[in-house]
Every structure is written in structure tokens, then in C-alpha cells.
mmCIF file with all atom_site columns, C-alpha atoms in Angstrom:
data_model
loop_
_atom_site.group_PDB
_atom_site.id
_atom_site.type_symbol
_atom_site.label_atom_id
_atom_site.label_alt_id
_atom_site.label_comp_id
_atom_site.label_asym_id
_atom_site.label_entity_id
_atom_site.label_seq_id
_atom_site.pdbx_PDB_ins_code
_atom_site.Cartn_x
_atom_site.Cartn_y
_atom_site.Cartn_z
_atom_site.occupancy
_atom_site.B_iso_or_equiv
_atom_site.pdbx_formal_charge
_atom_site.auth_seq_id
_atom_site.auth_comp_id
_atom_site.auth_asym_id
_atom_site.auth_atom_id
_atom_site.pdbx_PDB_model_num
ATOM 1   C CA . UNK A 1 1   ? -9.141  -1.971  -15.229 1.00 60.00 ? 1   UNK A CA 1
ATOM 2   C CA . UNK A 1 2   ? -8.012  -1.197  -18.627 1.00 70.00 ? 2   UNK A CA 1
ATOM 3   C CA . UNK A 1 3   ? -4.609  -1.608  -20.495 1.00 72.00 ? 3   UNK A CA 1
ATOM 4   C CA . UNK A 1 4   ? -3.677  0.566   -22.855 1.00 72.00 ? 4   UNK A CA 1
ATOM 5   C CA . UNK A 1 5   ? -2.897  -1.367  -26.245 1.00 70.00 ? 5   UNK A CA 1
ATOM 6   C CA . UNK A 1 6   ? -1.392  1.773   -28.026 1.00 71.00 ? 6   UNK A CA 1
ATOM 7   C CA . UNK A 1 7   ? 0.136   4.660   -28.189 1.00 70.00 ? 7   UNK A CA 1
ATOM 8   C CA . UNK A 1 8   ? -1.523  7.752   -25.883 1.00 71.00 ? 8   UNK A CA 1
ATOM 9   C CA . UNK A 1 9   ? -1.867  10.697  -23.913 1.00 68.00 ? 9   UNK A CA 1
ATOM 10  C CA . UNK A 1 10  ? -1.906  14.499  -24.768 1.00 67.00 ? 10  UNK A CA 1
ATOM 11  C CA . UNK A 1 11  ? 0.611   16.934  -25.099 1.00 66.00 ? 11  UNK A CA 1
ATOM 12  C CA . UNK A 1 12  ? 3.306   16.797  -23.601 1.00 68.00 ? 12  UNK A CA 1
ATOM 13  C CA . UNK A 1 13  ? 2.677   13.326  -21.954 1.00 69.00 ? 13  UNK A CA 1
ATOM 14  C CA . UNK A 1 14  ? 2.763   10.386  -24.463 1.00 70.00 ? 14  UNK A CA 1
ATOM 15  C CA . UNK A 1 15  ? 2.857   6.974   -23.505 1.00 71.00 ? 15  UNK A CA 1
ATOM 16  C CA . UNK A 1 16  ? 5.058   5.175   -25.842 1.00 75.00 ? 16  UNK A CA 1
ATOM 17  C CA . UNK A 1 17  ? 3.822   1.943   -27.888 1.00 74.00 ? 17  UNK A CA 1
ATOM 18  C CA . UNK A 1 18  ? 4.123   -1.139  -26.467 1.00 79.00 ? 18  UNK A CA 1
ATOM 19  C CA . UNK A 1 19  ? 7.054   -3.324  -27.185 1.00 83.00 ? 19  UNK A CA 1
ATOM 20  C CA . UNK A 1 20  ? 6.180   -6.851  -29.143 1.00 88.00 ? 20  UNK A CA 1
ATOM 21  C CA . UNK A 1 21  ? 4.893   -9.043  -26.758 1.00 89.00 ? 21  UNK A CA 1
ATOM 22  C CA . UNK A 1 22  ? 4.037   -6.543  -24.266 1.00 87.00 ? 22  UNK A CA 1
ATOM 23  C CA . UNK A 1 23  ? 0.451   -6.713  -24.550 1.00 86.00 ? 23  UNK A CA 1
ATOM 24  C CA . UNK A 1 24  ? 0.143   -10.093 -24.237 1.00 90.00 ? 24  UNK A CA 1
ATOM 25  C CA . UNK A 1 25  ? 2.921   -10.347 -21.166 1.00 91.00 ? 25  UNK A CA 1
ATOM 26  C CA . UNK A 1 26  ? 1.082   -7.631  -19.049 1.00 88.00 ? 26  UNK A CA 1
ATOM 27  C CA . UNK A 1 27  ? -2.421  -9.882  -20.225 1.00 88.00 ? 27  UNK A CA 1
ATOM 28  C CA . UNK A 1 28  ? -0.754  -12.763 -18.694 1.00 89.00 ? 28  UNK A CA 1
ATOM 29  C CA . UNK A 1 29  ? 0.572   -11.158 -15.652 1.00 87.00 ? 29  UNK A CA 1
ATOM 30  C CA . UNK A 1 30  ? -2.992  -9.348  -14.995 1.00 86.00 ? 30  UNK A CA 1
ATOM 31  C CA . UNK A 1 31  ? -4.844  -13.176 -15.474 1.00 84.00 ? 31  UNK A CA 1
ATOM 32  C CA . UNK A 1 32  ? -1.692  -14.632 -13.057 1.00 84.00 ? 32  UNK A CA 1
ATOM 33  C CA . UNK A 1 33  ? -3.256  -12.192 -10.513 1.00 82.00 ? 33  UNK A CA 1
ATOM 34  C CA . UNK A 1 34  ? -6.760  -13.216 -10.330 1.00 80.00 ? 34  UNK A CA 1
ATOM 35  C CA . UNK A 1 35  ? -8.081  -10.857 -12.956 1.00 81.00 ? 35  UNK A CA 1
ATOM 36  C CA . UNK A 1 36  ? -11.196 -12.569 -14.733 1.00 77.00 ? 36  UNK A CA 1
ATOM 37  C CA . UNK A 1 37  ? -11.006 -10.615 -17.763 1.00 79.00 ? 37  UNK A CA 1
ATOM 38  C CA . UNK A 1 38  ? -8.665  -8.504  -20.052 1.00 83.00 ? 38  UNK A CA 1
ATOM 39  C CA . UNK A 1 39  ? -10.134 -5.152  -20.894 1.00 85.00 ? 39  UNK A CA 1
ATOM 40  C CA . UNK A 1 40  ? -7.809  -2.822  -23.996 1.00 83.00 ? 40  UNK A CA 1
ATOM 41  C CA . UNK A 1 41  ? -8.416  0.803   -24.025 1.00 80.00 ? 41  UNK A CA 1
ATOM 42  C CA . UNK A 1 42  ? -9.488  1.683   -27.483 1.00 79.00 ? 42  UNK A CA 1
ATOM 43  C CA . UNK A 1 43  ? -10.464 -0.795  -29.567 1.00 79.00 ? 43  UNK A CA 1
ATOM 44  C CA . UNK A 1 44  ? -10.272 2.165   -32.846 1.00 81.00 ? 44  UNK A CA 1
ATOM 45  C CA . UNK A 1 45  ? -8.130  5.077   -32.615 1.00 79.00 ? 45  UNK A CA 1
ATOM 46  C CA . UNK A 1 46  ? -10.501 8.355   -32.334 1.00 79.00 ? 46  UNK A CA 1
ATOM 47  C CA . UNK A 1 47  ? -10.792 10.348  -35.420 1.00 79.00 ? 47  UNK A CA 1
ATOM 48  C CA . UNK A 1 48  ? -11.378 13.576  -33.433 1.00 80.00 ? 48  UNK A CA 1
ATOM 49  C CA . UNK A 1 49  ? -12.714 14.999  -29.882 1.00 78.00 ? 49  UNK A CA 1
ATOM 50  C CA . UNK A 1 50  ? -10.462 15.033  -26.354 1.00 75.00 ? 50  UNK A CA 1
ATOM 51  C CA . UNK A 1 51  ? -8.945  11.309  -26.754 1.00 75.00 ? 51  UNK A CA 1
ATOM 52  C CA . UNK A 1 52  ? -8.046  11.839  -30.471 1.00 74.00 ? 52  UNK A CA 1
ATOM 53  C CA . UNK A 1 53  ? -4.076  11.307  -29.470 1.00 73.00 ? 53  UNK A CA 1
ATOM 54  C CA . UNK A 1 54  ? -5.101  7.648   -27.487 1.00 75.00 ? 54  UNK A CA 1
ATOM 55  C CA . UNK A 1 55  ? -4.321  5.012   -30.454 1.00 78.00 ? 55  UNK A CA 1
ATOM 56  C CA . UNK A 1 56  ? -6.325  2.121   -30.074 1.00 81.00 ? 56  UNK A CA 1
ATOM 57  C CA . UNK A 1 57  ? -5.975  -1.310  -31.426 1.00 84.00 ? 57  UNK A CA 1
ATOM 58  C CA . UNK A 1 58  ? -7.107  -0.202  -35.057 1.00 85.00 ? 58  UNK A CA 1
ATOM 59  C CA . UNK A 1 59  ? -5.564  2.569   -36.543 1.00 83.00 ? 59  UNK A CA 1
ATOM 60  C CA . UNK A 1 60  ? -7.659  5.995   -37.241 1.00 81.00 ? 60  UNK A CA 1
ATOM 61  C CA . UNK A 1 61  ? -8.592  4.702   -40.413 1.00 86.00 ? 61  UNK A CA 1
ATOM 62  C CA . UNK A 1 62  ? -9.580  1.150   -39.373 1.00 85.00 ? 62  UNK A CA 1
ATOM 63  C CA . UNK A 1 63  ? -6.371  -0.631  -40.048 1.00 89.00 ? 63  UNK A CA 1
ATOM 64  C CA . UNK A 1 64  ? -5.293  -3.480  -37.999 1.00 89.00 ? 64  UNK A CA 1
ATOM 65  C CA . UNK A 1 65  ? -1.912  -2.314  -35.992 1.00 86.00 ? 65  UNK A CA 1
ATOM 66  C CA . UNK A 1 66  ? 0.414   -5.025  -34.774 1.00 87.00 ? 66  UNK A CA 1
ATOM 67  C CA . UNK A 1 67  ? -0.914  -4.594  -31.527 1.00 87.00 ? 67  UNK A CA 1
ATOM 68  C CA . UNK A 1 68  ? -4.355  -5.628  -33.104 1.00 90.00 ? 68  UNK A CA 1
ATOM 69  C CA . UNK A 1 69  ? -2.592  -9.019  -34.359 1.00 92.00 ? 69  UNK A CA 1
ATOM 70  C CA . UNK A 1 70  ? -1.343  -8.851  -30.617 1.00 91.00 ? 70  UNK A CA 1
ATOM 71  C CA . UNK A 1 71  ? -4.280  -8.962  -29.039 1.00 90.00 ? 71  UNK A CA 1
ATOM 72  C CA . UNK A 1 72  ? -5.806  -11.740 -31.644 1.00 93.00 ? 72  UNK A CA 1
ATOM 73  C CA . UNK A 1 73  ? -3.265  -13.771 -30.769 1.00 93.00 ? 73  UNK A CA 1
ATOM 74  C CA . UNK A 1 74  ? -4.032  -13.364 -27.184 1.00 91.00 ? 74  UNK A CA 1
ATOM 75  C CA . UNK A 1 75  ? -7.712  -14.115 -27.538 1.00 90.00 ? 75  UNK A CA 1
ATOM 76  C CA . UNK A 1 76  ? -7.017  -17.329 -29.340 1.00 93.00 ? 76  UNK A CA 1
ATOM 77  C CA . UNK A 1 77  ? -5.373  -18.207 -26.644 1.00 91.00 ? 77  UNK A CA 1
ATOM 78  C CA . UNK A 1 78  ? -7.538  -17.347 -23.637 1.00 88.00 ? 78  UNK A CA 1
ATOM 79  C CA . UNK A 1 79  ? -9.990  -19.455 -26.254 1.00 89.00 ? 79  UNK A CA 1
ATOM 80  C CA . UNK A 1 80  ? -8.272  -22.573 -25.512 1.00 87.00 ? 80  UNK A CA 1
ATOM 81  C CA . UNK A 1 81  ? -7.579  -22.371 -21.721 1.00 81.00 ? 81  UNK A CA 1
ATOM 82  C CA . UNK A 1 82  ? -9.395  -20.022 -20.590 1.00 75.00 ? 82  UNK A CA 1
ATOM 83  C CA . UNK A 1 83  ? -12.552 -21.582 -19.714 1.00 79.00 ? 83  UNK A CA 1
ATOM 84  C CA . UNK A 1 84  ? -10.153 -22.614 -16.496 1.00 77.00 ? 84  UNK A CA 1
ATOM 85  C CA . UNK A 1 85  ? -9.477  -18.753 -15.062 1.00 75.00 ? 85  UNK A CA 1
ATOM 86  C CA . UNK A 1 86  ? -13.154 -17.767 -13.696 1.00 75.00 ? 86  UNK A CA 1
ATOM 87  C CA . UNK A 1 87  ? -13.003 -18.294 -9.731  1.00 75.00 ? 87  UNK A CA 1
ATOM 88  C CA . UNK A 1 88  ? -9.534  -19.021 -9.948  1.00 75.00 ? 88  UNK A CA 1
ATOM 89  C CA . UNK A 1 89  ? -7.978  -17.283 -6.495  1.00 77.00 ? 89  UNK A CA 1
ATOM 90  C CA . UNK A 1 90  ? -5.075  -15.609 -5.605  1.00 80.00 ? 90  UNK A CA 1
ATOM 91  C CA . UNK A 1 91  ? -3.649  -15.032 -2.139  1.00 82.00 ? 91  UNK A CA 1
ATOM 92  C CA . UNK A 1 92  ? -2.534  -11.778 -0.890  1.00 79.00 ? 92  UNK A CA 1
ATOM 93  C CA . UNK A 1 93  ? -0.519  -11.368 2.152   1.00 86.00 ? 93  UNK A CA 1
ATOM 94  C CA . UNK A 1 94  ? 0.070   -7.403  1.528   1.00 86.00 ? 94  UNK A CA 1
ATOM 95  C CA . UNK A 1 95  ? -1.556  -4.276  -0.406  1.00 81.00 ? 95  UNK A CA 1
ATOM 96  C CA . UNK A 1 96  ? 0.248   -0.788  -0.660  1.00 85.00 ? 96  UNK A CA 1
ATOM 97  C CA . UNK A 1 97  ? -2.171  2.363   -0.649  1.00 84.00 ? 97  UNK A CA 1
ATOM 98  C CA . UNK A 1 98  ? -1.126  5.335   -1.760  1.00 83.00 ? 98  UNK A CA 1
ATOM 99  C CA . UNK A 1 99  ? -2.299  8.576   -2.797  1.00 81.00 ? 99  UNK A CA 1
ATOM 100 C CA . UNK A 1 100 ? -0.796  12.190  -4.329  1.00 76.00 ? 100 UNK A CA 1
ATOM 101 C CA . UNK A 1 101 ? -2.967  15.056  -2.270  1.00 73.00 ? 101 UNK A CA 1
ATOM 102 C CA . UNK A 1 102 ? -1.669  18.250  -3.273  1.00 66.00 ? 102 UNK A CA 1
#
């Protein structure tokens, strides 16, 4: 799955940035779950085409956002320990399907 690190959506529906920290708590949650692997939508903001309003990690012109710095931060991290997450398991006693058929 993918996390958004910015920014995004079209007109009318915008997902707000992320507060400070956020990145890096939802990382930690999605890792605490048995993901494997952190995966940011966008690593560079589109300059044009359909997903031109979806910010990425670098700005449209290549500048480092905070949520760039974010993210660093969070791979130095995973650096260090995370050599200890792959085949790491987590129970689950219950899963919720749903679905919106109209």
C-alpha cells in the first residue's frame, strides 16, 4: 500500500498535509502491523498531467519539503533496526470487509 506523504487530490477533494510527525507515526504504526516495507506516494510533485495536484515528497521544482526531511529521518531509522522487521508476524483475531456498491 502507499501513504501519501503530501498534500493531494483534485478539485474539490484535497487531502490536507500531514501534521509533523505524522509520516513517520503512521510508518511506525504500518511496520507495528506486520508491514515489511514503507511505500510514499510521490516521491516529486508532478509538474503537469492528471496527478499534477498530488504533492510528493519534493516540491514541483525539486525542493526538499519537510515531509522530505520526514521521511529521511525515518529511513535512518529503519537503517538501524530494521534489519529485525522482515518475517516479523502479527496475529489477527478479526478483519472487517466492507464495500460501497452503488
Amino acid at each position: 500500500l502507499e501513504m501519501q506523504g503530501a498534500a493531494a487530490g483534485q478539485p474539490p477533494f484535497f487531502h490536507e498535509h500531514p501534521e509533523p510527525g505524522e509520516l513517520r507515526l503512521l510508518a511506525l504504526l504500518a511496520l507495528a502491523r506486520g508491514a515489511e516495507g514503507i511505500l510514499f506516494f510521490r516521491d516529486r510533485s508532478c509538474r503537469f498531467g492528471a496527478e499534477i495536484y498530488c504533492r510528493g515528497l519534493l516540491d514541483h521544482d525539486g525542493a526538499e519539503s519537510a515531509a522530505y526531511h520526514e521521511a529521511a529521518r525515518l529511513g535512518a531509522e529503519l537503517a538501524e533496526w530494521g534489519r529485525h522487521l522482515p518475517g516479523t508476524t502479527v496475529p489477527v483475531e478479526a478483519a472487517v470487509a466492507a464495500a460501497d456498491f452503488d
